Each structure stands twice: as C-alpha cells, then as structure tokens.
CSV table of C-alpha atoms in Angstrom, one decimal:
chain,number,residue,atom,x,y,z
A,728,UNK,CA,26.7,-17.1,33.3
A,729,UNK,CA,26.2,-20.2,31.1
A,730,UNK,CA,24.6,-19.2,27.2
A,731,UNK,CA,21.6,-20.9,28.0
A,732,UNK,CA,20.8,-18.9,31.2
A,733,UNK,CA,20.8,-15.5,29.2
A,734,UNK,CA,18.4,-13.7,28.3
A,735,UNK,CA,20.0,-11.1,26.3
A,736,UNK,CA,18.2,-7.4,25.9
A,737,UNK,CA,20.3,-5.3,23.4
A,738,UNK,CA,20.2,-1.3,23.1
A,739,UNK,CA,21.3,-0.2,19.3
A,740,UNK,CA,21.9,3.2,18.4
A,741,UNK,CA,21.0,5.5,16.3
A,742,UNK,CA,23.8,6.6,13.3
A,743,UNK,CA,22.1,6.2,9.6
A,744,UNK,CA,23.7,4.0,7.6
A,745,UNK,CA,26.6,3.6,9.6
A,746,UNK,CA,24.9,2.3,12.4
A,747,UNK,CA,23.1,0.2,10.3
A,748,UNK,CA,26.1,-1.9,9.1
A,749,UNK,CA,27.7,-1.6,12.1
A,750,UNK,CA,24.8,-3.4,13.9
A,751,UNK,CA,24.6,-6.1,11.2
A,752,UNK,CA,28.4,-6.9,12.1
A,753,UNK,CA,27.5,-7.0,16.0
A,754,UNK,CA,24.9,-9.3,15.2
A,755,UNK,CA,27.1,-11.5,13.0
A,756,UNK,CA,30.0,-11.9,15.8
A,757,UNK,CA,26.9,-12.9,18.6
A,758,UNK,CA,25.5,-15.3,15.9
A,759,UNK,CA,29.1,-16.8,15.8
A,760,UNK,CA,28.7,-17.3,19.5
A,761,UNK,CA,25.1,-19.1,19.3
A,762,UNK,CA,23.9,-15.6,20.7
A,763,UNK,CA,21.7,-14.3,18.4
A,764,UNK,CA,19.0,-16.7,19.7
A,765,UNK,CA,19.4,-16.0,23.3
A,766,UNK,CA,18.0,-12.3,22.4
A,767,UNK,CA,15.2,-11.7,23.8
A,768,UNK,CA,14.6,-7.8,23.6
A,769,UNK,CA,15.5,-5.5,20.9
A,770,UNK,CA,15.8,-1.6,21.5
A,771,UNK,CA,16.0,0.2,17.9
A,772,UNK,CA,16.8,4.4,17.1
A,773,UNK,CA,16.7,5.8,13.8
A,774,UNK,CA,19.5,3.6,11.7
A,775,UNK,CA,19.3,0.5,14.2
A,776,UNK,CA,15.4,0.8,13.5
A,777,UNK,CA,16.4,0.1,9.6
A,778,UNK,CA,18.6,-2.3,10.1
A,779,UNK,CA,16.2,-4.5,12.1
A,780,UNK,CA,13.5,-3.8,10.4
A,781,UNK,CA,15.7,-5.5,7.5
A,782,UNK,CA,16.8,-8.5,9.3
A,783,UNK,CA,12.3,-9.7,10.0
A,784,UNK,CA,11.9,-9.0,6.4
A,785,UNK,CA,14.8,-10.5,5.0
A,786,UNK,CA,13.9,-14.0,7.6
A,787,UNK,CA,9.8,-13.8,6.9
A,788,UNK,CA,9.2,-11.2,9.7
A,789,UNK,CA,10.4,-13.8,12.3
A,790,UNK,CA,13.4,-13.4,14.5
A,791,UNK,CA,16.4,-15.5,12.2
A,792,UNK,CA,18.5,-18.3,14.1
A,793,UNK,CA,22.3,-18.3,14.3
A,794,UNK,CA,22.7,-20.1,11.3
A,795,UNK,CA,19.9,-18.7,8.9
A,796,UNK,CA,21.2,-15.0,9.9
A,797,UNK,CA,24.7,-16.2,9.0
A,798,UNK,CA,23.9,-17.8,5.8
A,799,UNK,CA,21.0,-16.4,4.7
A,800,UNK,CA,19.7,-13.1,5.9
A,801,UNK,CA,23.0,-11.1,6.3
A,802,UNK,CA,24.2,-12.0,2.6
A,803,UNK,CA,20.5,-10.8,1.8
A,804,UNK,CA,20.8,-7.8,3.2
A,805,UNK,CA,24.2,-7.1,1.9
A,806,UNK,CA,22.7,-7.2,-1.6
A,807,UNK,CA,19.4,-4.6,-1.0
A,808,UNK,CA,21.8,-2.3,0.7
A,809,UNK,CA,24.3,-1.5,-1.6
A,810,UNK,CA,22.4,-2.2,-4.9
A,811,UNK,CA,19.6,0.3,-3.3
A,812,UNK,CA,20.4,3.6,-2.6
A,813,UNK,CA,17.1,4.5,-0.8
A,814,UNK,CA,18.2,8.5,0.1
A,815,UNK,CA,19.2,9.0,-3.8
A,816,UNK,CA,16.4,7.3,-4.9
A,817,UNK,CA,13.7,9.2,-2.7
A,818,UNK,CA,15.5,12.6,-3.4
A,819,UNK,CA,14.7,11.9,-7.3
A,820,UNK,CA,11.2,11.0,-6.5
A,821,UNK,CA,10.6,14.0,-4.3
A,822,UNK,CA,10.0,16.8,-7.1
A,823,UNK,CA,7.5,14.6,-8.8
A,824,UNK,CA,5.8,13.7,-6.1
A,825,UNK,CA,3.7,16.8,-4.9
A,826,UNK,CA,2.2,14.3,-2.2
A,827,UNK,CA,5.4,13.7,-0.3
A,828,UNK,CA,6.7,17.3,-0.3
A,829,UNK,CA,5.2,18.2,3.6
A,830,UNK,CA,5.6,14.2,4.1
A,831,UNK,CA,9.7,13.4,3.8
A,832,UNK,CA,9.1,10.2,6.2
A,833,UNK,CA,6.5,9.1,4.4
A,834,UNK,CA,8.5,9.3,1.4
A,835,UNK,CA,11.3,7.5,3.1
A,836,UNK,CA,8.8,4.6,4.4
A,837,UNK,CA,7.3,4.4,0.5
A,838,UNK,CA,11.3,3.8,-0.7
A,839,UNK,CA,11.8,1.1,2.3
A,840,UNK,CA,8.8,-0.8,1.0
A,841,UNK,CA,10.0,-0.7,-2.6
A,842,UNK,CA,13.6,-0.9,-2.6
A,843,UNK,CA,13.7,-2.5,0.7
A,844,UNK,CA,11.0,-5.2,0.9
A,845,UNK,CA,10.0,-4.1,4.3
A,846,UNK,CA,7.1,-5.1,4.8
A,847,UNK,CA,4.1,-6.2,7.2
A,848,UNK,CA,2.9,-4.7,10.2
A,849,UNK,CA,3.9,-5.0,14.3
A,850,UNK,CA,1.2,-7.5,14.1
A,851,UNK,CA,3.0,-9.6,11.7
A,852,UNK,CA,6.1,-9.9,13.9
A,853,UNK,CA,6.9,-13.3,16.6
A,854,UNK,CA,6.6,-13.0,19.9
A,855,UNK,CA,10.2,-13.0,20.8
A,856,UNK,CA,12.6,-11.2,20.7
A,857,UNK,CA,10.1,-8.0,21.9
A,858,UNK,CA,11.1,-5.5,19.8
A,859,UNK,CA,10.7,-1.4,20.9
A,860,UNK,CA,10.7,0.8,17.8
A,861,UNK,CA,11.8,4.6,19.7
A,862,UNK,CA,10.3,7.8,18.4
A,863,UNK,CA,10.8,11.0,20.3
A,864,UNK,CA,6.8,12.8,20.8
A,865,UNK,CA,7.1,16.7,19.7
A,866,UNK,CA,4.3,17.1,21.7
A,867,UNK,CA,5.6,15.8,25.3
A,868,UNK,CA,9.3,15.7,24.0
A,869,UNK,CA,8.9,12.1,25.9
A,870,UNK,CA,10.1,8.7,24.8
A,871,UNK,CA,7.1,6.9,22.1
A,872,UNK,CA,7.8,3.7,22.0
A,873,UNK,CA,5.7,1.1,19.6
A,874,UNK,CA,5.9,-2.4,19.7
A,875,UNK,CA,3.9,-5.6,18.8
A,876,UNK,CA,1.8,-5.5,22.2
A,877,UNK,CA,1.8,-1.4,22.8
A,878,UNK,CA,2.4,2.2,21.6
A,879,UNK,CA,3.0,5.1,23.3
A,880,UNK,CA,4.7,7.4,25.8
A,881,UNK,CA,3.9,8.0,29.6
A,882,UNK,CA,2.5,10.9,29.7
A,883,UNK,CA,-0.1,10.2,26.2
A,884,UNK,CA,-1.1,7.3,27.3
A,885,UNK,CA,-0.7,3.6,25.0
A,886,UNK,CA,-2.7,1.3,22.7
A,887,UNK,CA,-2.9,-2.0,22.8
A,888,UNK,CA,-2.3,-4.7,19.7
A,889,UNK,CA,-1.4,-1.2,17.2
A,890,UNK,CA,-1.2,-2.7,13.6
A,891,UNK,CA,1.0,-0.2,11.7
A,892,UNK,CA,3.5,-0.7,8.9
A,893,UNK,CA,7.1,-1.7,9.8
A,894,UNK,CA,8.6,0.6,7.1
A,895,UNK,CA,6.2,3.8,8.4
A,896,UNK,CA,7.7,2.8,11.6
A,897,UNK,CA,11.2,2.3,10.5
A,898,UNK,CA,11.1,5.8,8.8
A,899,UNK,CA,9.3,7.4,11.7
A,900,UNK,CA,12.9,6.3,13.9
A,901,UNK,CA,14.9,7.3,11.7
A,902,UNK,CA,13.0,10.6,11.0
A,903,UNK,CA,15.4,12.9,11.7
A,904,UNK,CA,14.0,16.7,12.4
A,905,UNK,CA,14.5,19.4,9.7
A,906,UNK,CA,16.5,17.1,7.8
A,907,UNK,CA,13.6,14.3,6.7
A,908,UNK,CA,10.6,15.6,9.5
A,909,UNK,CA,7.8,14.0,11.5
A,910,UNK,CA,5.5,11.0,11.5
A,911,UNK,CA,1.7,12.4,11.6
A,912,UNK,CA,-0.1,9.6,13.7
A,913,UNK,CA,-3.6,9.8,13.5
A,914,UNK,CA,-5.2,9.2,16.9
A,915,UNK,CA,-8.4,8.9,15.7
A,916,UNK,CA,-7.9,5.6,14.4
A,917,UNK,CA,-7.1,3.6,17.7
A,918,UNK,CA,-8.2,3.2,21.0
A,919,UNK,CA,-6.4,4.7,23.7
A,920,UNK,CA,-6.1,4.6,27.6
A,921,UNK,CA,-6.1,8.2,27.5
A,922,UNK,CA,-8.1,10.2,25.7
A,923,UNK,CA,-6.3,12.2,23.2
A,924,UNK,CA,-5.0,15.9,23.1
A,925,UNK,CA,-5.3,16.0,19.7
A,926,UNK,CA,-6.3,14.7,16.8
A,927,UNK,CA,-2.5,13.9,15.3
A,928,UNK,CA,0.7,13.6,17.5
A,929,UNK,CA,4.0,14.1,15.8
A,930,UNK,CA,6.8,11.8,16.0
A,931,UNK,CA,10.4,12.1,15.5
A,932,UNK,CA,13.8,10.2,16.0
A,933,UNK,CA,14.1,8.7,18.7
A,934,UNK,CA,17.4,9.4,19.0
A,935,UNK,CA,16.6,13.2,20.2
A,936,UNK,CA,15.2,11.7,23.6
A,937,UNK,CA,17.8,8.3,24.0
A,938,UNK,CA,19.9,8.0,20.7
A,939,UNK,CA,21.3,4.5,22.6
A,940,UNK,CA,17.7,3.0,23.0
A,941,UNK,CA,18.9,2.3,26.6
A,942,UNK,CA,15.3,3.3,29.0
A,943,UNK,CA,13.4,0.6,27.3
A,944,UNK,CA,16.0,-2.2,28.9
A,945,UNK,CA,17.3,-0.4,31.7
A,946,UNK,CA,16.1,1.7,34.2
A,947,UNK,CA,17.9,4.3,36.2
A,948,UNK,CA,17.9,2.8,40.1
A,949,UNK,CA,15.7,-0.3,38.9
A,950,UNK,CA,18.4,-2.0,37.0
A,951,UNK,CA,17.6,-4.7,33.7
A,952,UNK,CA,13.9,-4.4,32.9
A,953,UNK,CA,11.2,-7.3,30.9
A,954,UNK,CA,13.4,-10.1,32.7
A,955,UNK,CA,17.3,-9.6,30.9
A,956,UNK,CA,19.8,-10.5,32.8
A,957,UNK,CA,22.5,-9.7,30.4
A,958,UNK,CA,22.6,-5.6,28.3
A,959,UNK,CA,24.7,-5.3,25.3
A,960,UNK,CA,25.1,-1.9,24.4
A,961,UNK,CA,25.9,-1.2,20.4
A,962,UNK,CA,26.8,2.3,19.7
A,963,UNK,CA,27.1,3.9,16.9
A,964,UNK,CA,27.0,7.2,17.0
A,965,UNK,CA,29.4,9.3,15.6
A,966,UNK,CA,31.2,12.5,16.6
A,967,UNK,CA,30.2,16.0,16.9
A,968,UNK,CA,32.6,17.1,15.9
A,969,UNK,CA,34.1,20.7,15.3
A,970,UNK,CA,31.8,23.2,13.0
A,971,UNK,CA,31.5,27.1,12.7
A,972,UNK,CA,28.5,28.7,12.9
A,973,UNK,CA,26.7,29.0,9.8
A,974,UNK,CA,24.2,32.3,9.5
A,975,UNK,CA,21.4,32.6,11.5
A,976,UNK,CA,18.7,31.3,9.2
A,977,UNK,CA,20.7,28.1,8.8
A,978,UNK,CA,19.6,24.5,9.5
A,979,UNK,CA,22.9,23.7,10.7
A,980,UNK,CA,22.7,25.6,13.5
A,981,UNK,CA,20.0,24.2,14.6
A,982,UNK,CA,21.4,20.4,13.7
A,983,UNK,CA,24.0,21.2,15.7
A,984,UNK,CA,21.8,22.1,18.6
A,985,UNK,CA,20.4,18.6,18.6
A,986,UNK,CA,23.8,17.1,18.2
A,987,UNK,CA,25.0,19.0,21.3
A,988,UNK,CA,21.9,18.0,23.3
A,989,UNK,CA,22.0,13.8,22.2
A,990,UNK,CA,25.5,13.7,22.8
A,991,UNK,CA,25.3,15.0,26.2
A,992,UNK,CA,22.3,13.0,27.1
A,993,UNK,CA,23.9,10.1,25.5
A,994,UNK,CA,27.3,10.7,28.2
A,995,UNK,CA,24.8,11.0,31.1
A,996,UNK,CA,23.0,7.9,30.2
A,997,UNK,CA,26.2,5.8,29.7
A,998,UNK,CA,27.3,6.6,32.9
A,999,UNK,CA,24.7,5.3,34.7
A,1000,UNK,CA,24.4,2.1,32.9
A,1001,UNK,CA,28.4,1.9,33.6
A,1002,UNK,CA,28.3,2.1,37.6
A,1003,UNK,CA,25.6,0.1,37.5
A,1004,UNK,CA,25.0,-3.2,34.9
A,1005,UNK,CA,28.7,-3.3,33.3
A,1006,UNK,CA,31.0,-3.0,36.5
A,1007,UNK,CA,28.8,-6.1,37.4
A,1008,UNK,CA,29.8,-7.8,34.3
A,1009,UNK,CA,26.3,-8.2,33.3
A,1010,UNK,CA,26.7,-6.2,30.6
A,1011,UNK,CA,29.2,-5.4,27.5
A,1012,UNK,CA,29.7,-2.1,25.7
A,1013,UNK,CA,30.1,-2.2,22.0
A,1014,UNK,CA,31.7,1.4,21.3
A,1015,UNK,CA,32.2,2.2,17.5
A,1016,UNK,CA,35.8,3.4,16.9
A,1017,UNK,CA,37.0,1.5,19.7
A,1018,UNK,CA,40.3,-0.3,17.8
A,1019,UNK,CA,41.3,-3.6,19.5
A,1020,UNK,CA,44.2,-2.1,20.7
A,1021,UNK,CA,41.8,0.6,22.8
A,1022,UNK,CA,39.9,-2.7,24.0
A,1023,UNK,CA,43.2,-4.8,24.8
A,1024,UNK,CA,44.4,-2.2,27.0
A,1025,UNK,CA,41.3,-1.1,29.0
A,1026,UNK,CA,41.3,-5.1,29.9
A,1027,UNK,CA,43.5,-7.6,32.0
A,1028,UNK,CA,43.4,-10.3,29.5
A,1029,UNK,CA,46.6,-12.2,29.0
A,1030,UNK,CA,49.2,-10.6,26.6
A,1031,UNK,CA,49.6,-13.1,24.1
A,1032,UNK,CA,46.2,-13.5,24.0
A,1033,UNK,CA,45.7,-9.6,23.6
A,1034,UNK,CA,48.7,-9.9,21.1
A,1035,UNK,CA,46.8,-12.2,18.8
A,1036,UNK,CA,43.5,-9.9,18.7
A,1037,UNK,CA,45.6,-6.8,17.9
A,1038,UNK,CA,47.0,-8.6,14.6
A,1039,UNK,CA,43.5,-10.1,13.8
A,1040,UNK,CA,41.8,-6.9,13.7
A,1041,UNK,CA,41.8,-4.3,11.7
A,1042,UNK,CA,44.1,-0.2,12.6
A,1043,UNK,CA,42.9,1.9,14.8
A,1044,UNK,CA,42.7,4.2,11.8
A,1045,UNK,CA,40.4,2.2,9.9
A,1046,UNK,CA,38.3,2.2,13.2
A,1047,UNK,CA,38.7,6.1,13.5
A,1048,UNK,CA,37.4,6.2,10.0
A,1049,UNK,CA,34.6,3.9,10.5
A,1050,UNK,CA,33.3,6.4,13.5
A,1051,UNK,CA,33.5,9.1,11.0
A,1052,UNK,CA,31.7,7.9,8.2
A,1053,UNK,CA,29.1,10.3,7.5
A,1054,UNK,CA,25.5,9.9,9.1
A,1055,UNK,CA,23.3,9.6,5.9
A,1056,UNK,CA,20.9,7.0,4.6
A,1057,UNK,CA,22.8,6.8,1.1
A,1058,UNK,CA,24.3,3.5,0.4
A,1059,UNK,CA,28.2,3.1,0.9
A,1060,UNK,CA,30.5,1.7,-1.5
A,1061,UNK,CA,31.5,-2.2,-1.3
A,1062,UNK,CA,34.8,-1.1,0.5
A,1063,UNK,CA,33.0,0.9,2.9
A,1064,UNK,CA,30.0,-1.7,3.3
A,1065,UNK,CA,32.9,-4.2,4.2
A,1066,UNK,CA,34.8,-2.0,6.6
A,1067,UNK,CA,31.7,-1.1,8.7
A,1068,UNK,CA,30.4,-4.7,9.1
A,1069,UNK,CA,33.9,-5.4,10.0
A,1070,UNK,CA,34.8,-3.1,13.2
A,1071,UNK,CA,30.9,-3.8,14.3
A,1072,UNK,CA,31.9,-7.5,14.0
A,1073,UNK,CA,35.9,-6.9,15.3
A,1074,UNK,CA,34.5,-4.8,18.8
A,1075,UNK,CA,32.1,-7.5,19.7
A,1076,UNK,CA,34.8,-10.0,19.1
A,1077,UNK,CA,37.4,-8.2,21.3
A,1078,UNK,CA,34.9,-7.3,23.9
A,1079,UNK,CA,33.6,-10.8,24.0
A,1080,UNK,CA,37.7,-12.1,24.7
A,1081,UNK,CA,38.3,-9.1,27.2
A,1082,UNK,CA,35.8,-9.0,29.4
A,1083,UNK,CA,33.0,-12.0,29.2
A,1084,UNK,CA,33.3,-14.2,32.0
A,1085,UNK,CA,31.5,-17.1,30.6
C-alpha cells in the first residue's frame, strides 16, 4: 500500500513512564517515514494517554507534522519530562493538600497542568487524528471512552461535544486503582442519551479493561473500524513478573490481581488481532523488549540486510532492561530517557525493514 493511501489507526499501551517514552520513540521512527501525518486515529491507556496528551500541548493542541514533531515537539518534550518529576512532586504536595487526599487523580491532573503545560479541553483539539482517551467504568467494568465528539461506554450511554480538561483526562487514564484511584465524573453536568444511574460514575485506567487500547480500532469479527486500513500496535507493557505473596491486608496482592487479569486479557486480545489484521500485513506489532535480533529472525528479510539492523541497534539486554523498567510516573534519568526513546524508535525501525511491504 502506497503512504498516501494509509490511513493509519494506532493502539498505544498503557506502561507509566516507560510507555511514555517508548511511544515518543515509535512516533519519531513513523515521523522519519512521513507517517506521523498519515495518522488518523489515536487509541491512548494510562502512560500513552500522557504521552499524547504532551505531544497537542507541546504543538498548540493540534496534531504536529513530521517535521515540527521532529524538530520541535519531541525535543520539547524531552525537556518537561526529565526536568519535571510530576509523581515526586505531587507526593510532596499531597500532605499539604487536605483537598487532594480522597482525590490522588485530581492531584496528578493539577501537577500535569503545572509542571506539564497540559492544557485545554477535548474541545480544543483538531479534527484529525480522532483521538480515544480509555478509562475503565467501576460501575459497568465496561470500556469509557472520551473523545472530542463523544464520551461514554455501551452500556451508560454517551454525550455529545463533552468539554473536559485534557490533563483531568490524562490523569483519569492513567489512574491506576489503589495506587493513585478514580476519576468522580459528575453526570449532572451533561446531557446524556441515557439517563443516568447515578449522580457520579467512577473512572479508572483503562488499561484494567484493554491495557493495548485495541477495541476502539479493531473489532473482534468486524476487522479495522472509523475507516483505517493500516493498525500499528505499540506495546508497552511490562512483565508480571514473579512476586510472593505479601499478607493478606496488602495492596500488592490485590495489584497483582489486576496484573494477572490485564495480562491475560492483553494475550487474548493479541491473538485475535494476529489471525486476523497482521497475517494480512495490514498491520505491524511494535512489542517492547523485542531486540532486533528477535525481529531479524521471526522475518524472511535478506541476511545482509538483517546483518546491518543487528549492528545498528542496540543488545538484546538493553532491550530486556527497557521492558523492565519500572512502571511509575517518576521521571527517569537522561541515560534511561535516552535508552527508552531508543528501543521504541529501534522496534519500529526493524519492524518497518522486516515486514512492511510498501
């Protein structure tokens, strides 16, 4: 398929930080390619939420080009990330701030606007690419999904034209439960399709109901959805991992419940998508700690060429070690800033040799 016939929907996952940078290197190797533009559908969780939520308000809340996110919004970014810590700096608000002690996301939304400069409202926002901000609903445990046009889930019903704040939205994403909590939205103040249950509905991560995004762009048995014809699939979640059980008060038991849960659903949902849009090539997986050595060998590309992509890139070590960066919202060093952006911007690249068929 030629560049100018796509129409690109991309899926980013969830991840903290981590997936953050790691999207921000994705997106630089497609802006090397003159794809950036040719995105027409964004699907954000929890750290992929931040990290576009930073590329509108580092570009005047518009979608950037290839050459303004290369030149001018990624080097932006760069800057507010590591010179603003916005976990350490909320945690030293917090016992100060009475307000914010039943209200973690709110906190986190308030230290987005400050440190961040996110700003503006869905309302704010272009017309393309359509953006879907993903929340998971406490109440129907069902996919919330608010964008310029729409918010809601299925079973709620949606509004039209909701004109909330990107950083409340941003947090509400990435509002992991127990660790940061829920986003209270007041029902009262919008007019729905469906009258309300309640008064306040609770949302959460998304990443507890889809932590890759992926049923906003593809449907199981439908296929592509909103008119893509291409999926690119970022992922960058980490490991479970091993962990003993803690006592039986513990919140790390019950993390670790909702780690076991994700990753499963996670599996289940990559399957599909596999059998279906990527065997037909309209569609590329971008797998954190996937070295280019992994990549190179799960392809039929030529040798040589496979050769030169292995000594471009970096270890599979460093990639292992990029996958098991911690999920948190602190800020990383330089050195880890660097190594992130790079395998995000390496696994696109080797991808993009193996397996695009132009």
């Amino acid at each position: 398929m030629k560049h100018e016939d796509l129409k690109i929907g991309i899926a980013l996952s969830g991840g903290g930080i981590r997936a953050s940078i790691f999207h921000l290197g994705v997106f630089k190797s497609l802006a090397e390619n003159g794809l950036l533009s040719r995105i027409t559908h964004i699907s954000s969780v929890s750290g992929a939420s931040l990290c576009v939520a930073l590329i509108f308000a580092k570009n005047g809340n518009r979608w950037p080009s290839d050459e303004d996110y290369l030149n001018k919004v990624l080097p932006k970014i760069e800057t507010i990330i590591l010179n603003n810590n916005i976990q350490k700096a909320a945690l030293l608000r917090l016992p100060v701030s009475p307000g914010f002690w039943g209200n973690h996301v709110g906190l986190i939304a308030k230290m987005l606007r400050e440190k961040w400069g996110i700003t503006g409202t869905l309302r704010d926002l272009g017309d393309l690419p359509v953006w879907d901000i993903n929340c998971t609903t406490i109440e129907t445990g069902k996919r919330f999904r608010l964008r310029k046009d729409s918010m809601g889930d299925y079973e709620l019903g949606y509004v039209k034209d909701p004109d909330l704040p990107i950083a409340d939205l941003a947090a509400a994403s990435a509002g992991f439960p127990i660790l940061i909590g829920p986003y209270a939205l007041d029902t009262r103040k919008f007019q729905w399709d469906k009258k309300p249950r309640e008064n306040t509905y609770h949302l959460w991560d998304g990443g507890v109901y889809d932590n890759m995004g992926l049923e906003a762009l593809y449907k199981s048995g439908k296929g592509l959805t909103f008119g893509v014809n291409y999926l690119i699939i970022s992922n960058a979640s980490g490991p479970i991992g091993y962990m003993e059980r803690k006592s039986n008060l513990s919140a790390k038991n019950l993390k670790r419940l909702l780690d076991i849960a994700m990753d499963q659903v996670n599996a289940l949902r990559s399957r599909d998508v596999f059998s279906n849009v990527l065997k037909e090539n309209d569609g590329l997986y971008v797998n954190i700690g996937n070295s280019a050595q992994k990549i190179v060998d799960d392809s039929k590309i030529e040798s040589e060429v496979g050769k030169k992509l292995i000594e471009s890139c970096m270890s599979a070590e460093d990639a292992l070690k990029v996958r098991n960066y911690a999920t948190t919202l602190d800020s990383p060093s330089r050195e880890n800033y660097s190594l992130i952006l790079r395998h995000g911007y390496e696994n696109v690249k080797c991808c993009y040799t193996c397996f695009y068929s132009g």
